[in-house]
mmCIF file of C-alpha atoms in Angstrom:
data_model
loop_
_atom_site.group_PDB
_atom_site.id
_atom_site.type_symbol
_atom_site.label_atom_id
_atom_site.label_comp_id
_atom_site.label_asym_id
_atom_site.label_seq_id
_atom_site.Cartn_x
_atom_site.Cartn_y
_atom_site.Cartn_z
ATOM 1 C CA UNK O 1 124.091 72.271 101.631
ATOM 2 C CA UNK O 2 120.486 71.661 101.780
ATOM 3 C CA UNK O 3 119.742 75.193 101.935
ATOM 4 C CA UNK O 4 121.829 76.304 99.240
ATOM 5 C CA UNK O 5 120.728 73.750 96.963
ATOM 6 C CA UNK O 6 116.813 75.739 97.938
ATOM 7 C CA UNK O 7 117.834 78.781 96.935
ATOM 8 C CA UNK O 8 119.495 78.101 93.710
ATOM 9 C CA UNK O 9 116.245 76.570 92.761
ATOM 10 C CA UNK O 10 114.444 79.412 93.794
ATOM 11 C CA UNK O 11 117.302 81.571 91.444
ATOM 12 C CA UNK O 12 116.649 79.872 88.500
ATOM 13 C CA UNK O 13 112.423 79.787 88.775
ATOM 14 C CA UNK O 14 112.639 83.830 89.608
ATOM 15 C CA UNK O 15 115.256 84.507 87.120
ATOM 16 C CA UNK O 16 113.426 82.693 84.341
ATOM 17 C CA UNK O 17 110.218 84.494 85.264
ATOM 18 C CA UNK O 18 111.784 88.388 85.440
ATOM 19 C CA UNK O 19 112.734 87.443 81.615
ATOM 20 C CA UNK O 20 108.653 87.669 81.065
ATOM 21 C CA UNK O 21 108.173 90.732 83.657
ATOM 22 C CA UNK O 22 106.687 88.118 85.648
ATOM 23 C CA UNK O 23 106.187 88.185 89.260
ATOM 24 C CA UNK O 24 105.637 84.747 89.504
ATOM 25 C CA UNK O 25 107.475 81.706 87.877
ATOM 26 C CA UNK O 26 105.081 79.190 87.305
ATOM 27 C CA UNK O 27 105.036 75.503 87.926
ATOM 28 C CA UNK O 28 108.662 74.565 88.394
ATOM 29 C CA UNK O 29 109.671 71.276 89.707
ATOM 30 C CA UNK O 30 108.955 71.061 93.635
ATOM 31 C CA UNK O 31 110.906 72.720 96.235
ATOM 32 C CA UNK O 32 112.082 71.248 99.043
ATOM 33 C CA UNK O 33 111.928 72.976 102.694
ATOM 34 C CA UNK O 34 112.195 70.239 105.004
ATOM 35 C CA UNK O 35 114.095 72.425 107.295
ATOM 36 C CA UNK O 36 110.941 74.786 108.419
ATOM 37 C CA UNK O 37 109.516 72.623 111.228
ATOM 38 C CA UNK O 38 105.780 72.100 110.709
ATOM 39 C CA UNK O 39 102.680 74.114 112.183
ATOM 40 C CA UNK O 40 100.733 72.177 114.909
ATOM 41 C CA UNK O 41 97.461 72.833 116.094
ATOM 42 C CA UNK O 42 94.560 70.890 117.066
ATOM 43 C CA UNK O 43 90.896 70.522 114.967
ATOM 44 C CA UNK O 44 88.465 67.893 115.892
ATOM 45 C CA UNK O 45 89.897 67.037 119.377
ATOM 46 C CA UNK O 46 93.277 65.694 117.076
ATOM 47 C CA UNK O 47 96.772 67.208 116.558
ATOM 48 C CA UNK O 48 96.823 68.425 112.993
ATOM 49 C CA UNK O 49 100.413 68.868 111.390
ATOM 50 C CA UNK O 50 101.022 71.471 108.456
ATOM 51 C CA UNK O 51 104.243 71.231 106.219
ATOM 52 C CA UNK O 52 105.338 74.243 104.418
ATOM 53 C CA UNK O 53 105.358 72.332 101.404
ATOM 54 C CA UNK O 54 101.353 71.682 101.792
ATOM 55 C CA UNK O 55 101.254 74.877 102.281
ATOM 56 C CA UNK O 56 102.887 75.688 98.819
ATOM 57 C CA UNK O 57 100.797 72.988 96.858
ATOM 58 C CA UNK O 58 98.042 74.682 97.723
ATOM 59 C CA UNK O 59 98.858 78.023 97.284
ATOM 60 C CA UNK O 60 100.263 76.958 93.746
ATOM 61 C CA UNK O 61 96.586 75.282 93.029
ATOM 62 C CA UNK O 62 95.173 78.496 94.095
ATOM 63 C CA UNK O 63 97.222 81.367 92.355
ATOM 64 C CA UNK O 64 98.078 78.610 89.200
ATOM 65 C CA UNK O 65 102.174 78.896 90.436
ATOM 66 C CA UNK O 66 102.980 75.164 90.662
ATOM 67 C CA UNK O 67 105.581 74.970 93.530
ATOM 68 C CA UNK O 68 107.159 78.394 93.291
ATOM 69 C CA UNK O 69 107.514 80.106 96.581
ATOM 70 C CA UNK O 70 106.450 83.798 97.156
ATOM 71 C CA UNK O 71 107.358 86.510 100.030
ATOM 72 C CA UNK O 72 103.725 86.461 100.715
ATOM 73 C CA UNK O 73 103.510 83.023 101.635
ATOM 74 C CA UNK O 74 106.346 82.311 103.398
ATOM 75 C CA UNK O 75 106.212 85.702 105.827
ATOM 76 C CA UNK O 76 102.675 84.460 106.293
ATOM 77 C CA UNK O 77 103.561 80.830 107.682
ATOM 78 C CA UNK O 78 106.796 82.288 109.620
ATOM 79 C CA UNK O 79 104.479 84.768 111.331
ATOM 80 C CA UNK O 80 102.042 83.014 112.360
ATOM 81 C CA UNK O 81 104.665 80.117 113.503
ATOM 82 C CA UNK O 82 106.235 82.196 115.750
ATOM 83 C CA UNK O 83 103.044 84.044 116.879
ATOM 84 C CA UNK O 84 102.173 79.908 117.778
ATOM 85 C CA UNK O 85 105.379 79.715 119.487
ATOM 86 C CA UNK O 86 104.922 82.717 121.708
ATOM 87 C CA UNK O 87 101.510 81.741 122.490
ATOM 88 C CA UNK O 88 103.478 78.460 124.083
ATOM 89 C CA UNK O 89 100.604 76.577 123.567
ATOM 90 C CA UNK O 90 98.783 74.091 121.083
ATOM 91 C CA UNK O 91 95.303 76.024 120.635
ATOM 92 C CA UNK O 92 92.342 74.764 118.065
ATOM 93 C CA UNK O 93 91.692 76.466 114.808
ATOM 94 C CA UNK O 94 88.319 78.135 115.303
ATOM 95 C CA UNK O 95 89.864 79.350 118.530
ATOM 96 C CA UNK O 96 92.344 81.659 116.634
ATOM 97 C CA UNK O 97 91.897 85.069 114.909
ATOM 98 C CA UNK O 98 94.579 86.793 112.553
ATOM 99 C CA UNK O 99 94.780 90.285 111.983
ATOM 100 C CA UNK O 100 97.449 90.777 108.733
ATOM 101 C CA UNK O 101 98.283 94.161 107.555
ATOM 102 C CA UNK O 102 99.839 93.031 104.353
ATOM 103 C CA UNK O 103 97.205 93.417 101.314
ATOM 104 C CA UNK O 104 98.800 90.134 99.192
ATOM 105 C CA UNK O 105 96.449 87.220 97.986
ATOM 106 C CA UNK O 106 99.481 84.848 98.492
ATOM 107 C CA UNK O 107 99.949 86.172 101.972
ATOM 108 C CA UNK O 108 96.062 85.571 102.150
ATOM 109 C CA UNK O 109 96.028 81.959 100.446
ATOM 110 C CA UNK O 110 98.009 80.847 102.918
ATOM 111 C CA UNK O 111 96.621 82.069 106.017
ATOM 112 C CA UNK O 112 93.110 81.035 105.288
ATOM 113 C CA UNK O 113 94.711 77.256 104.694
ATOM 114 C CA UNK O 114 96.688 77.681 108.166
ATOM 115 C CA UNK O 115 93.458 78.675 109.734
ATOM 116 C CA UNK O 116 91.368 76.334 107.887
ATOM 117 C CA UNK O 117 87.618 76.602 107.506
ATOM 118 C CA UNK O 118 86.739 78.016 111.318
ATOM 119 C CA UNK O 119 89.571 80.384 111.476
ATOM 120 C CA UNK O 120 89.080 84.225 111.231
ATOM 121 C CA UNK O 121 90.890 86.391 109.177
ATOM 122 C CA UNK O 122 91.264 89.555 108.614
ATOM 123 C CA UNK O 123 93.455 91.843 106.796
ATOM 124 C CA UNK O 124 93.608 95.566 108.744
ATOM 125 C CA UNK O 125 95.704 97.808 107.016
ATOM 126 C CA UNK O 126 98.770 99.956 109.187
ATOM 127 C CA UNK O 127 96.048 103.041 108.915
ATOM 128 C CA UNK O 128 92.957 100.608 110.945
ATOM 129 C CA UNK O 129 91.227 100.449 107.512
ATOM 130 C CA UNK O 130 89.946 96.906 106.875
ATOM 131 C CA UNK O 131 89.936 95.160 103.423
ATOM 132 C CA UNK O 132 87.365 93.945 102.232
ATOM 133 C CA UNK O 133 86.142 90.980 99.887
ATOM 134 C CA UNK O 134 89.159 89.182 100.018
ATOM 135 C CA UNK O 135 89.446 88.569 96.380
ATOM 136 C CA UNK O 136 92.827 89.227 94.479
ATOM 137 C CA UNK O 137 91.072 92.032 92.485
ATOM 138 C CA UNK O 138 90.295 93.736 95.777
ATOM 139 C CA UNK O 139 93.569 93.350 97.705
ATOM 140 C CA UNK O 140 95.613 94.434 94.549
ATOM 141 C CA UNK O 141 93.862 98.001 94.948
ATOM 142 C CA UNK O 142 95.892 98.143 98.400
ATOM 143 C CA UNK O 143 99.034 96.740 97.781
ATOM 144 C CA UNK O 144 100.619 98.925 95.356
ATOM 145 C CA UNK O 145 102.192 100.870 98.076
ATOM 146 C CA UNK O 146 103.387 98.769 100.243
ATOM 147 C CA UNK O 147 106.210 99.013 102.614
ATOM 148 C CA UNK O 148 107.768 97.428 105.187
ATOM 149 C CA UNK O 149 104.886 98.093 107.803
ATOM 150 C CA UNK O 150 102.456 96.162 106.384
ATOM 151 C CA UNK O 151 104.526 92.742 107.459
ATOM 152 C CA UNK O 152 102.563 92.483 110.303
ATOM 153 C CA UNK O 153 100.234 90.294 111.826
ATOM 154 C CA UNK O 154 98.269 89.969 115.455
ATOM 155 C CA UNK O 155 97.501 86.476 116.420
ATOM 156 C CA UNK O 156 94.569 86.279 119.103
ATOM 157 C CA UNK O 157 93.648 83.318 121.222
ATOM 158 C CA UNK O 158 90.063 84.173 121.411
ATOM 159 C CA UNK O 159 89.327 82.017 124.441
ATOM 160 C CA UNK O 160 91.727 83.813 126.802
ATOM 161 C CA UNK O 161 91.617 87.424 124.665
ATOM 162 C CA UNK O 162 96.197 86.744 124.425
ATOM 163 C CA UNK O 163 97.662 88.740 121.708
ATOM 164 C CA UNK O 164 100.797 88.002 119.819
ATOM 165 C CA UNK O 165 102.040 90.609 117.673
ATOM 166 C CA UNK O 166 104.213 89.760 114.878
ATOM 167 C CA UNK O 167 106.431 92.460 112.750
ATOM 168 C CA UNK O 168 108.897 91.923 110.696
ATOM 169 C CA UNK O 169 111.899 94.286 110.759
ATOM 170 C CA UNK O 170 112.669 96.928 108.445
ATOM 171 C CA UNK O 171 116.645 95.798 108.288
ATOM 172 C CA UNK O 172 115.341 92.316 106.783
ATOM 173 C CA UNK O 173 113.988 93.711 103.033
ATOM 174 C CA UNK O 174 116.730 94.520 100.525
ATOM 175 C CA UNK O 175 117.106 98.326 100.206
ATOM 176 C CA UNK O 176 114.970 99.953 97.176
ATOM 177 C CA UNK O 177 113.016 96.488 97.316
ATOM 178 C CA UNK O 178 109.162 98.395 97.653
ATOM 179 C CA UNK O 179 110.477 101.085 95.069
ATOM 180 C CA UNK O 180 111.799 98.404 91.968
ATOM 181 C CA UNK O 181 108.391 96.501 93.124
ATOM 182 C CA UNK O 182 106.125 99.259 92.049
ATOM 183 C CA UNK O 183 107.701 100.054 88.803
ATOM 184 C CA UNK O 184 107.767 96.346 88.346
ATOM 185 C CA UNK O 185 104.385 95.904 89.074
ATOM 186 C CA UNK O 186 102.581 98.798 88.751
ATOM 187 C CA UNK O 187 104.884 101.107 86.603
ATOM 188 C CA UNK O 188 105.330 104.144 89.240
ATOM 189 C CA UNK O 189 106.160 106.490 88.691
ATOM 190 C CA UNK O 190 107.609 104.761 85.492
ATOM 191 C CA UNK O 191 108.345 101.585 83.713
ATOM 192 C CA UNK O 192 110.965 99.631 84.953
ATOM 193 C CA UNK O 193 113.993 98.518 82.907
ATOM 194 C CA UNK O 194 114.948 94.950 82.541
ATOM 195 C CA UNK O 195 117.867 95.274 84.585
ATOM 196 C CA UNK O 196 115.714 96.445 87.503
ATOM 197 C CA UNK O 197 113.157 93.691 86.654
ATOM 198 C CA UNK O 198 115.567 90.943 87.077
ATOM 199 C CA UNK O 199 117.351 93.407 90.277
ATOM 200 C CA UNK O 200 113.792 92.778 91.777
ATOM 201 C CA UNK O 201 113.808 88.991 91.168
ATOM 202 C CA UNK O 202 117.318 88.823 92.746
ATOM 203 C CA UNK O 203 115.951 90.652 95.659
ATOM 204 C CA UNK O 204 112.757 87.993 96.186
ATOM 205 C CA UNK O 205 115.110 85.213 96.480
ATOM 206 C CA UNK O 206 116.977 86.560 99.050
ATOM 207 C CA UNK O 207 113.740 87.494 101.005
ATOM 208 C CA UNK O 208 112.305 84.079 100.682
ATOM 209 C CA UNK O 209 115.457 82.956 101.758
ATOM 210 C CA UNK O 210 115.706 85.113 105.135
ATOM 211 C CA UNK O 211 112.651 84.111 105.679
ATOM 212 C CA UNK O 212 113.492 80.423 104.929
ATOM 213 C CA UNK O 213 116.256 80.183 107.404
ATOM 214 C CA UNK O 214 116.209 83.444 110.067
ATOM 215 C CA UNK O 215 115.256 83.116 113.414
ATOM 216 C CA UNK O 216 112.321 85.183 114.971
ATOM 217 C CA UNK O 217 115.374 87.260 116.473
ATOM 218 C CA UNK O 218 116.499 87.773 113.245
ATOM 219 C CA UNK O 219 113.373 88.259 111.608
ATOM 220 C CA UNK O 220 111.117 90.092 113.755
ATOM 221 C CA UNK O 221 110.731 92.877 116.296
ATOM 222 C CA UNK O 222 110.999 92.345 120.340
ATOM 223 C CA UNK O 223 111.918 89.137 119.840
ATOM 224 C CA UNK O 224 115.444 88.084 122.213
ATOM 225 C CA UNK O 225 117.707 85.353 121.237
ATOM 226 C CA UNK O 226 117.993 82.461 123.588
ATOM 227 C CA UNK O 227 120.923 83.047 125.758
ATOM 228 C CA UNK O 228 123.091 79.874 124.695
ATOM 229 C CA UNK O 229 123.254 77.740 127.969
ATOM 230 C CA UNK O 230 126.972 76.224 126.701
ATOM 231 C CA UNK O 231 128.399 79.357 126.468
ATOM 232 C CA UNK O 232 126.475 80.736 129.731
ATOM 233 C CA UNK O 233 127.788 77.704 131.342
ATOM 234 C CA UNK O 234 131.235 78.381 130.369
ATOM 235 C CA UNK O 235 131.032 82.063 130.856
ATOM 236 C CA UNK O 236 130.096 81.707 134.486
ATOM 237 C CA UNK O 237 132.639 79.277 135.185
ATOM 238 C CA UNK O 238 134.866 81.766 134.238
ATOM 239 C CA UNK O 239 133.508 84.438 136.351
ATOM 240 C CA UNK O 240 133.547 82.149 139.751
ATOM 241 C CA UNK O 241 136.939 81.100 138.824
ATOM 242 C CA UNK O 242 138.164 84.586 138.674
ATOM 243 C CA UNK O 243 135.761 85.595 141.757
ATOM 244 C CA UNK O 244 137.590 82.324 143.494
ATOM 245 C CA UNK O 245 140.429 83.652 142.519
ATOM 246 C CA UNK O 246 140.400 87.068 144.294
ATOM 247 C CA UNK O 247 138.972 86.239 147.222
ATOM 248 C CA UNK O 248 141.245 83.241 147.872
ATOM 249 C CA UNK O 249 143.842 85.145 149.322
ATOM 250 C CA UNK O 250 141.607 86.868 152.283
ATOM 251 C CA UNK O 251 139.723 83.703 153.127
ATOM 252 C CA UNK O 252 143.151 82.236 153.902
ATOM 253 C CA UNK O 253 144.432 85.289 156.406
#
């Protein structure tokens, strides 16, 4: 219930802002996502806990979007969660380096706060050409072609050289979601109609929300789901009855 009540916020703050040809919706009253667990890591010899919603506050502070919630910033966090998770470790901040391919300032906003003032970041485009300054002027240059290749990111321990690579599968972004984006955004190859503006608004909601709620299964490439110990559990019971079963018979003769 929790979720759905999330997404219907997010509805109504994308769906008002598509009205304007906006691509973001302003300060909107705040949204909750208490259901993303929290980044950990560890600054200052101390565990340091991050909350999405920080996260969004100051990423709303930055770009002037109150509370709203962007693909940017929530592929950001979810990547580098589950490049955390994979790591299977706690590590400091100045001990990590991020390599994003996706040219966004949101994606960017929130990465640098994840990171924190030690933390390296850079953004390395799918073709090995780095962007830079970081500024939203520069990275706009880069992202008016973007596609589903450039949601990835490559989280490096630097102390012990591990590399986590992060990529988010193709099957995840709503079909003709790059194509309405450009004449959205950029009008190419021609100005979009208001139908497709508001299509494209439809579209970011249900990113944000596969984002909100998938699993890195789900959501990202080479990435297994858990085999579920109840049904294992059950399933091999199964399998030694039936074994006990057949081979009952000859173990009496």
């Amino acid at each position: 219930m929790r979720v759905r009540m999330i997404v219907a916020l997010i509805l109504l703050s994308l769906f008002l802002a598509s009205a304007a040809w906006g691509h973001a919706p302003g300060d909107k009253p705040p949204i909750s996502f208490d259901e993303i667990s929290p980044i950990v890591l560890r600054e200052g010899g101390k565990e340091v806990k991050i909350c999405f919603r920080d996260v969004v506050y100051h990423h709303g502070k930055k770009m002037g979007t109150g509370s709203s919630v962007l693909p940017g910033v929530i592929f950001a966090y979810r990547a580098f969660q589950t490049g955390l998770e994979k790591l299977g470790e706690t590590p400091c901040r100045e001990d990590l380096r991020v390599k994003c391919a996706l040219p966004d300032y949101s994606a960017v906003v929130c990465l640098q706060y994840l990171l924190g003032d030690q933390g390296r970041l850079e953004v390395v485009l799918p073709d090995g050409a780095k962007v830079e300054p970081l500024s939203p002027q520069n990275l706009s240059r880069f992202a008016r072609n973007l596609g589903p290749e450039h949601y990835c990111l490559v989280l490096t321990h630097l102390p012990t050289g591990r590399e986590v690579e992060v990529r988010v599968k193709k099957e995840v972004f709503p079909p003709r979601y790059f194509e309405l984006r450009r004449m959205v955004l950029y009008r190419e190859p021609r100005q979009a109609t208001e139908q497709e503006g508001q299509a494209l608004a439809s579209m970011e909601v249900s990113l944000v929300e596969k984002f909100a709620k998938g699993e890195p299964w789900e959501l990202f490439e080479g990435f297994r789901q858990p085999f579920p110990v109840v049904e294992g559990v059950i399933t091999g019971g199964l399998l030694l009855a039936l074994a006990a079963g057949l081979l009952w018979p000859r173990l009496r003769r």
